[in-house]
PDB file of C-alpha atoms in Angstrom:
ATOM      1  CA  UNK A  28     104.474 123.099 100.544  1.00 69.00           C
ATOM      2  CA  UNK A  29     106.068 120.718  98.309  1.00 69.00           C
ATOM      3  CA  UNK A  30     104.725 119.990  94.914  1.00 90.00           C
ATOM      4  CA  UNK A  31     105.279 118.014  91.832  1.00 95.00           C
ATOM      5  CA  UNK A  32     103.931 118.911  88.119  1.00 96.00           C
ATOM      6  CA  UNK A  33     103.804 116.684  85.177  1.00 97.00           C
ATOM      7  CA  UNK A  34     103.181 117.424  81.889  1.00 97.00           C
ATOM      8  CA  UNK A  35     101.943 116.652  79.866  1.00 97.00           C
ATOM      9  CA  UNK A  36      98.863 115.476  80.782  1.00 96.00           C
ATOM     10  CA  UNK A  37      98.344 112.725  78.400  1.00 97.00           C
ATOM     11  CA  UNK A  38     100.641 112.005  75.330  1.00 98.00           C
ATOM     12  CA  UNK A  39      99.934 109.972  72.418  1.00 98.00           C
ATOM     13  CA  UNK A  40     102.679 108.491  70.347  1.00 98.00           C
ATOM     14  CA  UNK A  41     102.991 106.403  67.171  1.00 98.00           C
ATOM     15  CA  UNK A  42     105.514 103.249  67.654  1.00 97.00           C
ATOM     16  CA  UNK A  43     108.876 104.116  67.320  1.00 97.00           C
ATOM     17  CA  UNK A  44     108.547 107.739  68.200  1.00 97.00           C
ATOM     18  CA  UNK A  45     110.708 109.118  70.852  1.00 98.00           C
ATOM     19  CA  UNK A  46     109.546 111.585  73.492  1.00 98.00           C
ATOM     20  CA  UNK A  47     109.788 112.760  76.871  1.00 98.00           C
ATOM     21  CA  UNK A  48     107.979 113.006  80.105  1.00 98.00           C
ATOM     22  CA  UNK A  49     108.196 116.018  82.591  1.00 98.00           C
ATOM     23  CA  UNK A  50     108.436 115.740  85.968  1.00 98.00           C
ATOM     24  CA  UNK A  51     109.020 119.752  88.100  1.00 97.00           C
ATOM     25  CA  UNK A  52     108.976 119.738  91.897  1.00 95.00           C
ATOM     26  CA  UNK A  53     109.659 122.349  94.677  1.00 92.00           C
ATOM     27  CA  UNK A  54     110.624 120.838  97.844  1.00 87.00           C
ATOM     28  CA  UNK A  55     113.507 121.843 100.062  1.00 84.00           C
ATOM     29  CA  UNK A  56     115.366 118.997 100.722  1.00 83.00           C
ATOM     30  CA  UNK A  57     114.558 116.657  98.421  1.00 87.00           C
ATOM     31  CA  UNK A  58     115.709 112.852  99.498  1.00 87.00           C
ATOM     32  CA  UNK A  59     114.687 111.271  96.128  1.00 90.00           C
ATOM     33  CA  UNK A  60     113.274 111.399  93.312  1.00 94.00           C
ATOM     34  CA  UNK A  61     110.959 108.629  91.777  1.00 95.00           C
ATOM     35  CA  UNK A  62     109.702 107.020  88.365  1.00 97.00           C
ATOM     36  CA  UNK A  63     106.481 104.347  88.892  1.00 96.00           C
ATOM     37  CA  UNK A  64     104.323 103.238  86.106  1.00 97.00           C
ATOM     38  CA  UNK A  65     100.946 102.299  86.642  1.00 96.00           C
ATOM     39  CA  UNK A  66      99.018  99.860  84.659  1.00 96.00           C
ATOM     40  CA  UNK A  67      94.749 100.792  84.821  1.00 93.00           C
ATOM     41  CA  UNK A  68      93.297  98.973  87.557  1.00 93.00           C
ATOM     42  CA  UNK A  69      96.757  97.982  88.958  1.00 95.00           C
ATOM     43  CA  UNK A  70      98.892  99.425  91.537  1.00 96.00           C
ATOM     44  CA  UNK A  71     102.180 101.382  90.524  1.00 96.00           C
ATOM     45  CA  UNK A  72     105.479  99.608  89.853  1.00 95.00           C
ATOM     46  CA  UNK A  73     108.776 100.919  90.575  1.00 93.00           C
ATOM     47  CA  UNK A  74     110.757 102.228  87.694  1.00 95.00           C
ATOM     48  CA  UNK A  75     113.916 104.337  89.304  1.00 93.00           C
ATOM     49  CA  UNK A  76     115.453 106.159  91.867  1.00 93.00           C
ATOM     50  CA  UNK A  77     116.789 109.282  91.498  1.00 94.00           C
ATOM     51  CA  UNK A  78     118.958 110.806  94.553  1.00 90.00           C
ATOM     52  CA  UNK A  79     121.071 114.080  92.786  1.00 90.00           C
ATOM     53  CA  UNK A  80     121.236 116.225  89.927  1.00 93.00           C
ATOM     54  CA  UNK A  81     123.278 115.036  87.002  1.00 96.00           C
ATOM     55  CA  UNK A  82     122.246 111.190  88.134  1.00 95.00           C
ATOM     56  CA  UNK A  83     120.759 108.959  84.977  1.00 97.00           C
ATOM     57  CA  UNK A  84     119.178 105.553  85.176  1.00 96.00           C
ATOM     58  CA  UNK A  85     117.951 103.387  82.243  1.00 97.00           C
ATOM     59  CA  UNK A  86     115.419 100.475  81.987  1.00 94.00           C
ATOM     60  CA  UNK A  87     115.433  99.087  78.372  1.00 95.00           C
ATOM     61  CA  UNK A  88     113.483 102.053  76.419  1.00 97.00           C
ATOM     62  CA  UNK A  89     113.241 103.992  79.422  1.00 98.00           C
ATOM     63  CA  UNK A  90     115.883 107.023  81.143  1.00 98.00           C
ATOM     64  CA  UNK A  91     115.096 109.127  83.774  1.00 98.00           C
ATOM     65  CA  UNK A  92     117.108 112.085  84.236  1.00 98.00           C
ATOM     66  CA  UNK A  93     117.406 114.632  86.893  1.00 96.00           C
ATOM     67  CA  UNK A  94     118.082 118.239  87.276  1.00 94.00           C
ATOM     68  CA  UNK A  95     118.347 121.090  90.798  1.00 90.00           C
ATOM     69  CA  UNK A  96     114.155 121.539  89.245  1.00 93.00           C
ATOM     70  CA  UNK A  97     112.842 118.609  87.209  1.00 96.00           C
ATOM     71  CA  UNK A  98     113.068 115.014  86.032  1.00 98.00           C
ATOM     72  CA  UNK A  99     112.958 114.074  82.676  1.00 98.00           C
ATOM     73  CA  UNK A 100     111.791 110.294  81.541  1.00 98.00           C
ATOM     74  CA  UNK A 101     112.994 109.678  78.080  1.00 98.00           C
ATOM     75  CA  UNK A 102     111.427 106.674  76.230  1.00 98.00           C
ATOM     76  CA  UNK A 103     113.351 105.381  73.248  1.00 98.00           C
ATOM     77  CA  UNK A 104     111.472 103.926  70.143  1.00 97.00           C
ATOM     78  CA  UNK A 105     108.300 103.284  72.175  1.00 97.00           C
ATOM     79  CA  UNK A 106     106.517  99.836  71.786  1.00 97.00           C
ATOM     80  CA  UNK A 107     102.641  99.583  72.628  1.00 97.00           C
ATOM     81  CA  UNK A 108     103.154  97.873  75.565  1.00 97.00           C
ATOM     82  CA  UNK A 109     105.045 101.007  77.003  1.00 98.00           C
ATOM     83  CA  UNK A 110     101.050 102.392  77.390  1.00 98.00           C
ATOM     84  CA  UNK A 111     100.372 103.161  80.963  1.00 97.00           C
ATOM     85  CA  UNK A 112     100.479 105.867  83.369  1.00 97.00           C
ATOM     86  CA  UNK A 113     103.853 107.074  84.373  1.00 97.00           C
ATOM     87  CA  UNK A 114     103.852 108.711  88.455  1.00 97.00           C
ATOM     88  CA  UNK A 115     106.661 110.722  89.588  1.00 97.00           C
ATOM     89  CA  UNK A 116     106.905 111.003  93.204  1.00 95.00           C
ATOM     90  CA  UNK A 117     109.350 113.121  95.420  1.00 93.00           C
ATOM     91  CA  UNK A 118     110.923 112.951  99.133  1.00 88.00           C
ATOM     92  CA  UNK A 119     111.749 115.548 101.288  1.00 84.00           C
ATOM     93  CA  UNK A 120     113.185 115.029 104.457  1.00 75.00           C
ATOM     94  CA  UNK A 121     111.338 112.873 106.950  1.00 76.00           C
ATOM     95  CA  UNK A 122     107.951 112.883 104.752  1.00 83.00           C
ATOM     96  CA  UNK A 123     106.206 110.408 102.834  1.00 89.00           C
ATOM     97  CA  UNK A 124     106.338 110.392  98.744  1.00 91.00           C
ATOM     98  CA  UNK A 125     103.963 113.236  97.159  1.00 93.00           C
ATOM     99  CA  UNK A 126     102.891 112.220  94.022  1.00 95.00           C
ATOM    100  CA  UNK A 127     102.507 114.233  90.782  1.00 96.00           C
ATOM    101  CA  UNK A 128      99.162 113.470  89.055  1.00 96.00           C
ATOM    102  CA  UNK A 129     101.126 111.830  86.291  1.00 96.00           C
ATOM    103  CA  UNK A 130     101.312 111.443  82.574  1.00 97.00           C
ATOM    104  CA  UNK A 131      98.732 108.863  80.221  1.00 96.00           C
ATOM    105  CA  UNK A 132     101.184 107.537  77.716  1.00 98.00           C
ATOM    106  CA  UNK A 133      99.320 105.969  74.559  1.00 98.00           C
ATOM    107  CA  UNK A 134     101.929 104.370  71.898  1.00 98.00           C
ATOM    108  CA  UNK A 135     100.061 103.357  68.607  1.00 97.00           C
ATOM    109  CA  UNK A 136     100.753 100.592  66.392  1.00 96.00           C
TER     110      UNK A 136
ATOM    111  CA  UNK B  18     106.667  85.027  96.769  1.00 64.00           C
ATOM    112  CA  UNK B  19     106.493  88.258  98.802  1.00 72.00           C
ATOM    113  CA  UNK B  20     104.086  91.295  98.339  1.00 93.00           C
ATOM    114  CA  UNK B  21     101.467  93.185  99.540  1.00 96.00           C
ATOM    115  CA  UNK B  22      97.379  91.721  99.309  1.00 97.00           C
ATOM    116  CA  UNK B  23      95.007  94.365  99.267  1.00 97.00           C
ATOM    117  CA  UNK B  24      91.404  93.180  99.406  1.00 96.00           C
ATOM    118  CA  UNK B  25      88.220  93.095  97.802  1.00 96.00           C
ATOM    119  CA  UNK B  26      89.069  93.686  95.141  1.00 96.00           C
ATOM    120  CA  UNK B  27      86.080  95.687  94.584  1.00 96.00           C
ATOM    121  CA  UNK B  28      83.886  97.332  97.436  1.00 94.00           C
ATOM    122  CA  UNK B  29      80.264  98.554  97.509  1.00 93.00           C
ATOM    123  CA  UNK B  30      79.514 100.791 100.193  1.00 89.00           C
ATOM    124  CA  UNK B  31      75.945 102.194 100.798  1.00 89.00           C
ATOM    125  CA  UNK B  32      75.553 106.166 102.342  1.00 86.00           C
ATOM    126  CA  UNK B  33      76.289 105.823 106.375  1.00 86.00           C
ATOM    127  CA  UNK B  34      77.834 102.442 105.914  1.00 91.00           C
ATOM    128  CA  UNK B  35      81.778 101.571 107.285  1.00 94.00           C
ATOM    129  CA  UNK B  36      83.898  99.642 105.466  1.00 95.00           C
ATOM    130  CA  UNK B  37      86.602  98.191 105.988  1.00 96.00           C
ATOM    131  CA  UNK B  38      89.728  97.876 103.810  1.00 97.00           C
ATOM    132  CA  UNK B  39      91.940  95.019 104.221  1.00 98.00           C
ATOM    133  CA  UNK B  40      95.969  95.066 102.988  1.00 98.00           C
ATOM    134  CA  UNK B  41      98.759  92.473 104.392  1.00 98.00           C
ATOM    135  CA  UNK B  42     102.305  92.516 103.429  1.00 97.00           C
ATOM    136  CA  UNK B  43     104.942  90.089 104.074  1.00 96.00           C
ATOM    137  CA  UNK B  44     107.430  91.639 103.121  1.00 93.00           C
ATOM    138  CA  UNK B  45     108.938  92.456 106.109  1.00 92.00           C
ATOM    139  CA  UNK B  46     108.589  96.038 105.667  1.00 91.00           C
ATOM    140  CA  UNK B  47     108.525  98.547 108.380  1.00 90.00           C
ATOM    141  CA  UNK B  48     106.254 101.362 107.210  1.00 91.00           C
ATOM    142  CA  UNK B  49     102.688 101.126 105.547  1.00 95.00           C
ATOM    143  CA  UNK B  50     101.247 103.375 103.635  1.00 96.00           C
ATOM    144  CA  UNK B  51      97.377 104.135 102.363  1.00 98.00           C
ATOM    145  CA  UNK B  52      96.952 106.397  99.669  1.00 98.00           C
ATOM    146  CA  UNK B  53      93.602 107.426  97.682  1.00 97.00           C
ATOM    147  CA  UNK B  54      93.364 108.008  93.984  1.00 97.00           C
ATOM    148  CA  UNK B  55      90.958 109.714  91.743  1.00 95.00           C
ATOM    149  CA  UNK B  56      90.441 109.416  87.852  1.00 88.00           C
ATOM    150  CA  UNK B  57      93.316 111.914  86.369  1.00 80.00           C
ATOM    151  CA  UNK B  58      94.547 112.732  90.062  1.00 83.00           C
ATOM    152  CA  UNK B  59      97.953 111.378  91.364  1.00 88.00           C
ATOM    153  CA  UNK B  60      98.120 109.835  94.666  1.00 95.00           C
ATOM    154  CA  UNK B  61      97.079 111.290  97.850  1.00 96.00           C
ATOM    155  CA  UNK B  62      98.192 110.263 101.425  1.00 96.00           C
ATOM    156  CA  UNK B  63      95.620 109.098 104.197  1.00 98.00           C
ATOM    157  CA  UNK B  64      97.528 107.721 107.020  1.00 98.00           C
ATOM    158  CA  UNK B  65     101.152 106.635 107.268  1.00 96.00           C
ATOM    159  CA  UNK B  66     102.720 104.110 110.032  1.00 95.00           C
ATOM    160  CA  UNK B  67     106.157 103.548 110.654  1.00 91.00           C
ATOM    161  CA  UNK B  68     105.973 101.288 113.675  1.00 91.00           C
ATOM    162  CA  UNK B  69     103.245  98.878 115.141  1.00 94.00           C
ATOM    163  CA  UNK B  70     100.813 100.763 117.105  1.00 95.00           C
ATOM    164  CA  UNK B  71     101.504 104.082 115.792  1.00 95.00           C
ATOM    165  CA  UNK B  72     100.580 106.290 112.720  1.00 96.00           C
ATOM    166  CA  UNK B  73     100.084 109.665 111.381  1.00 96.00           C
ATOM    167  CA  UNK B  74      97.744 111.592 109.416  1.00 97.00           C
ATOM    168  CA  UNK B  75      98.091 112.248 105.728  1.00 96.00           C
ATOM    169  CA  UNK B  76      96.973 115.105 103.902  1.00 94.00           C
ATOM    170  CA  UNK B  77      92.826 113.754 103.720  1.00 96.00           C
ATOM    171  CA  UNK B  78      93.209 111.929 106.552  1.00 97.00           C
ATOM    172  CA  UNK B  79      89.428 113.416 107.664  1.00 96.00           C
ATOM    173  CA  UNK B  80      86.468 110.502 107.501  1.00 96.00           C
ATOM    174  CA  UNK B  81      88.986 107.901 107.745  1.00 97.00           C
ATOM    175  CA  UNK B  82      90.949 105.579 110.616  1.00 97.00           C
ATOM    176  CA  UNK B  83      93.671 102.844 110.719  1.00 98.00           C
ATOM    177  CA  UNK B  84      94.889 100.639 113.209  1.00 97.00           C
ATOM    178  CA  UNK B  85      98.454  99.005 113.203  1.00 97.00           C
ATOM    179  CA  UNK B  86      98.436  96.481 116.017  1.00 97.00           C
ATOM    180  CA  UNK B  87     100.875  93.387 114.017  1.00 97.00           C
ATOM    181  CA  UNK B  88     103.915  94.668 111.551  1.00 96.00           C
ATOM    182  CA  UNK B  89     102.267  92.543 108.516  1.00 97.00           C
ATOM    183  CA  UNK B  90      98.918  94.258 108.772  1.00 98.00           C
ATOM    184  CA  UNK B  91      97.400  98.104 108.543  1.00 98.00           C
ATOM    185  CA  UNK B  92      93.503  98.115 107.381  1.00 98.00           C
ATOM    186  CA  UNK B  93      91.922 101.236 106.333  1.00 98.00           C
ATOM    187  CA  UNK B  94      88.341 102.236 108.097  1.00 97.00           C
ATOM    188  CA  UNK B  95      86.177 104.465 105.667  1.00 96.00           C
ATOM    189  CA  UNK B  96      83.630 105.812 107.881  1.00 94.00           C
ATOM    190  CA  UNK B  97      80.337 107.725 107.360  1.00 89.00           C
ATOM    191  CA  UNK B  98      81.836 111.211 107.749  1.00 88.00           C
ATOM    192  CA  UNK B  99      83.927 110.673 104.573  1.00 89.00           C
ATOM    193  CA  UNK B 100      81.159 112.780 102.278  1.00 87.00           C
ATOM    194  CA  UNK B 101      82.670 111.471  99.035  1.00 90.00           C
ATOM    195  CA  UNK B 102      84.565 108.100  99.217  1.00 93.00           C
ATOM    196  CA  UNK B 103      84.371 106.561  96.049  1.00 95.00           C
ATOM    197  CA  UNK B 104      87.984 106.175  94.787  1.00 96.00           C
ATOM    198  CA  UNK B 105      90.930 103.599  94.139  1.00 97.00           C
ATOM    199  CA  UNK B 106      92.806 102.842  97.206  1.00 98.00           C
ATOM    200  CA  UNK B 107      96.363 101.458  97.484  1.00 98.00           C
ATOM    201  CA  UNK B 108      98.058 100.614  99.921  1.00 98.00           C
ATOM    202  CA  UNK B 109     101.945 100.734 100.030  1.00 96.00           C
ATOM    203  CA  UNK B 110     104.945  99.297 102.605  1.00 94.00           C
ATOM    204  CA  UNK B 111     108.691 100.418 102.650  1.00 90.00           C
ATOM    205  CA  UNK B 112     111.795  99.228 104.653  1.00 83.00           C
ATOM    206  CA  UNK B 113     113.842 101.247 107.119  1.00 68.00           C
ATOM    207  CA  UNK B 114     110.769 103.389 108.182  1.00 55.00           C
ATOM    208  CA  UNK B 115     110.108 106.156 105.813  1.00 55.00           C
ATOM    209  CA  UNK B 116     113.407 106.902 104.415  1.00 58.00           C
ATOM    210  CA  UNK B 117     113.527 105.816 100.858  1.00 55.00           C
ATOM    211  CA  UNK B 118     115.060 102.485  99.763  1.00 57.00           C
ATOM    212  CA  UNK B 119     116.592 102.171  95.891  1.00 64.00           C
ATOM    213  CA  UNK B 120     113.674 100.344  95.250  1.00 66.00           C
ATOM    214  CA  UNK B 121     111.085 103.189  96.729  1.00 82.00           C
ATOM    215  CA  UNK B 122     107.394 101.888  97.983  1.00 91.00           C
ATOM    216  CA  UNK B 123     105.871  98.583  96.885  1.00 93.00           C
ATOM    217  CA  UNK B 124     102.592  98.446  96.053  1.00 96.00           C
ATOM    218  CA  UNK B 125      99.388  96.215  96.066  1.00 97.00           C
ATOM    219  CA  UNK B 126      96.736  95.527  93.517  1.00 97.00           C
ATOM    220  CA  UNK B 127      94.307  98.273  94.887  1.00 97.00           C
ATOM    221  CA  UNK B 128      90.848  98.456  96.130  1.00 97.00           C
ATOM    222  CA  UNK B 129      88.062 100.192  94.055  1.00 97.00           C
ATOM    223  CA  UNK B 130      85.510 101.163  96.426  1.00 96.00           C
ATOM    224  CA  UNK B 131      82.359 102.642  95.150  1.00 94.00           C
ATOM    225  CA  UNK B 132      79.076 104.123  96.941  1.00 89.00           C
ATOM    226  CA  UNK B 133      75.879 102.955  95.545  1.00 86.00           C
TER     227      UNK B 133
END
């Protein structure tokens, strides 16, 4: 069965302090990897697209990285309105994205 | 502009009811997606459809039915046999089926549906 962790849980930052996100996943196969944030109340909004290990992508503050076993989402100098959920989501073969439960990012001014 | 519309917004439901959730894209998208979210859970699948007039069952796909009869539309039926149905819903479209574009799912606003 495929699966996705994040961790942690929740993570509370002060402005301007760097820090990653952790994204593991077992899944033969795997298509893609995937970065969404998700505002509360709102629906999730793509962030990046990962396809093989080694790959990067960067967003202003944001990079996602991606190893054979995890994803990494590094967020440079975070700003308050970098608060929200960030969902990691996975592909393998012919299947629909499964979702990790994802990480609460607080950044405190 | 394109996107997806999800609606109510919100959604009372009372014990034995059916409700109806509504979401239109027009995006041109092939596949539709519902998923269901509780508070600190990540997103689970309900139905998936990849083509009009067909679908398949998600993980929790029990207490629950779609229909897919025009490309722009796929509504969500919570029926009575779903024992514990209050939860966010979203609803999601991709292009080229279910294989993953660059740009991965887009999705709408969300439905809150609660049982009172």
């Amino acid at each position: 069965e495929d699966q996705v962790t994040q961790s942690p849980e929740a993570l509370r930052l002060q402005e301007g302090e760097s820090s990653s996100l952790n994204c593991s996943y077992t899944v033969s196969g795997l298509r893609g990897l995937f970065w969404y944030r998700q505002d509360p109340g709102k629906g999730p909004e793509f962030l990046f697209t990962l396809y093989s290990a080694g790959e990067e992508k960067e967003k202003e503050r944001l990079k996602a990285t991606l190893t054979k076993k995890e994803s990494f989402l590094h967020i440079t100098a975070p700003k308050p309105e970098d608060s929200a959920t960030y969902l990691c989501a996975v592909q393998a073969g012919n299947t629909p994205l499964v979702f990790g439960k994802g990480t609460r990012l607080s950044v405190i001014a | 502009d394109g996107g997806i519309t999800q609606s109510p917004k919100y959604l009372f439901r009372k014990e034995g009811q059916n409700v109806t959730l509504s979401c239109e894209q027009n995006l041109n998208h092939d596949a539709m997606y519902w998923y269901r979210q509780d508070p600190g859970q990540g997103l689970r699948l309900i139905y998936y459809s990849q083509i009009v007039n067909d679908f398949q069952k998600g993980d929790i796909a029990e207490g629950y039915s779609v229909s897919r009869e025009k490309k722009e539309s796929f509504p969500l039926t919570v029926t009575s046999a779903q024992k514990n149905p209050t939860a966010f819903y979203l609803c999601a479209s991709s292009i080229q089926g279910i294989l993953p574009p660059n740009y991965g799912y887009t999705f709408g606003s969300g439905t809150r549906l609660t049982v009172v």
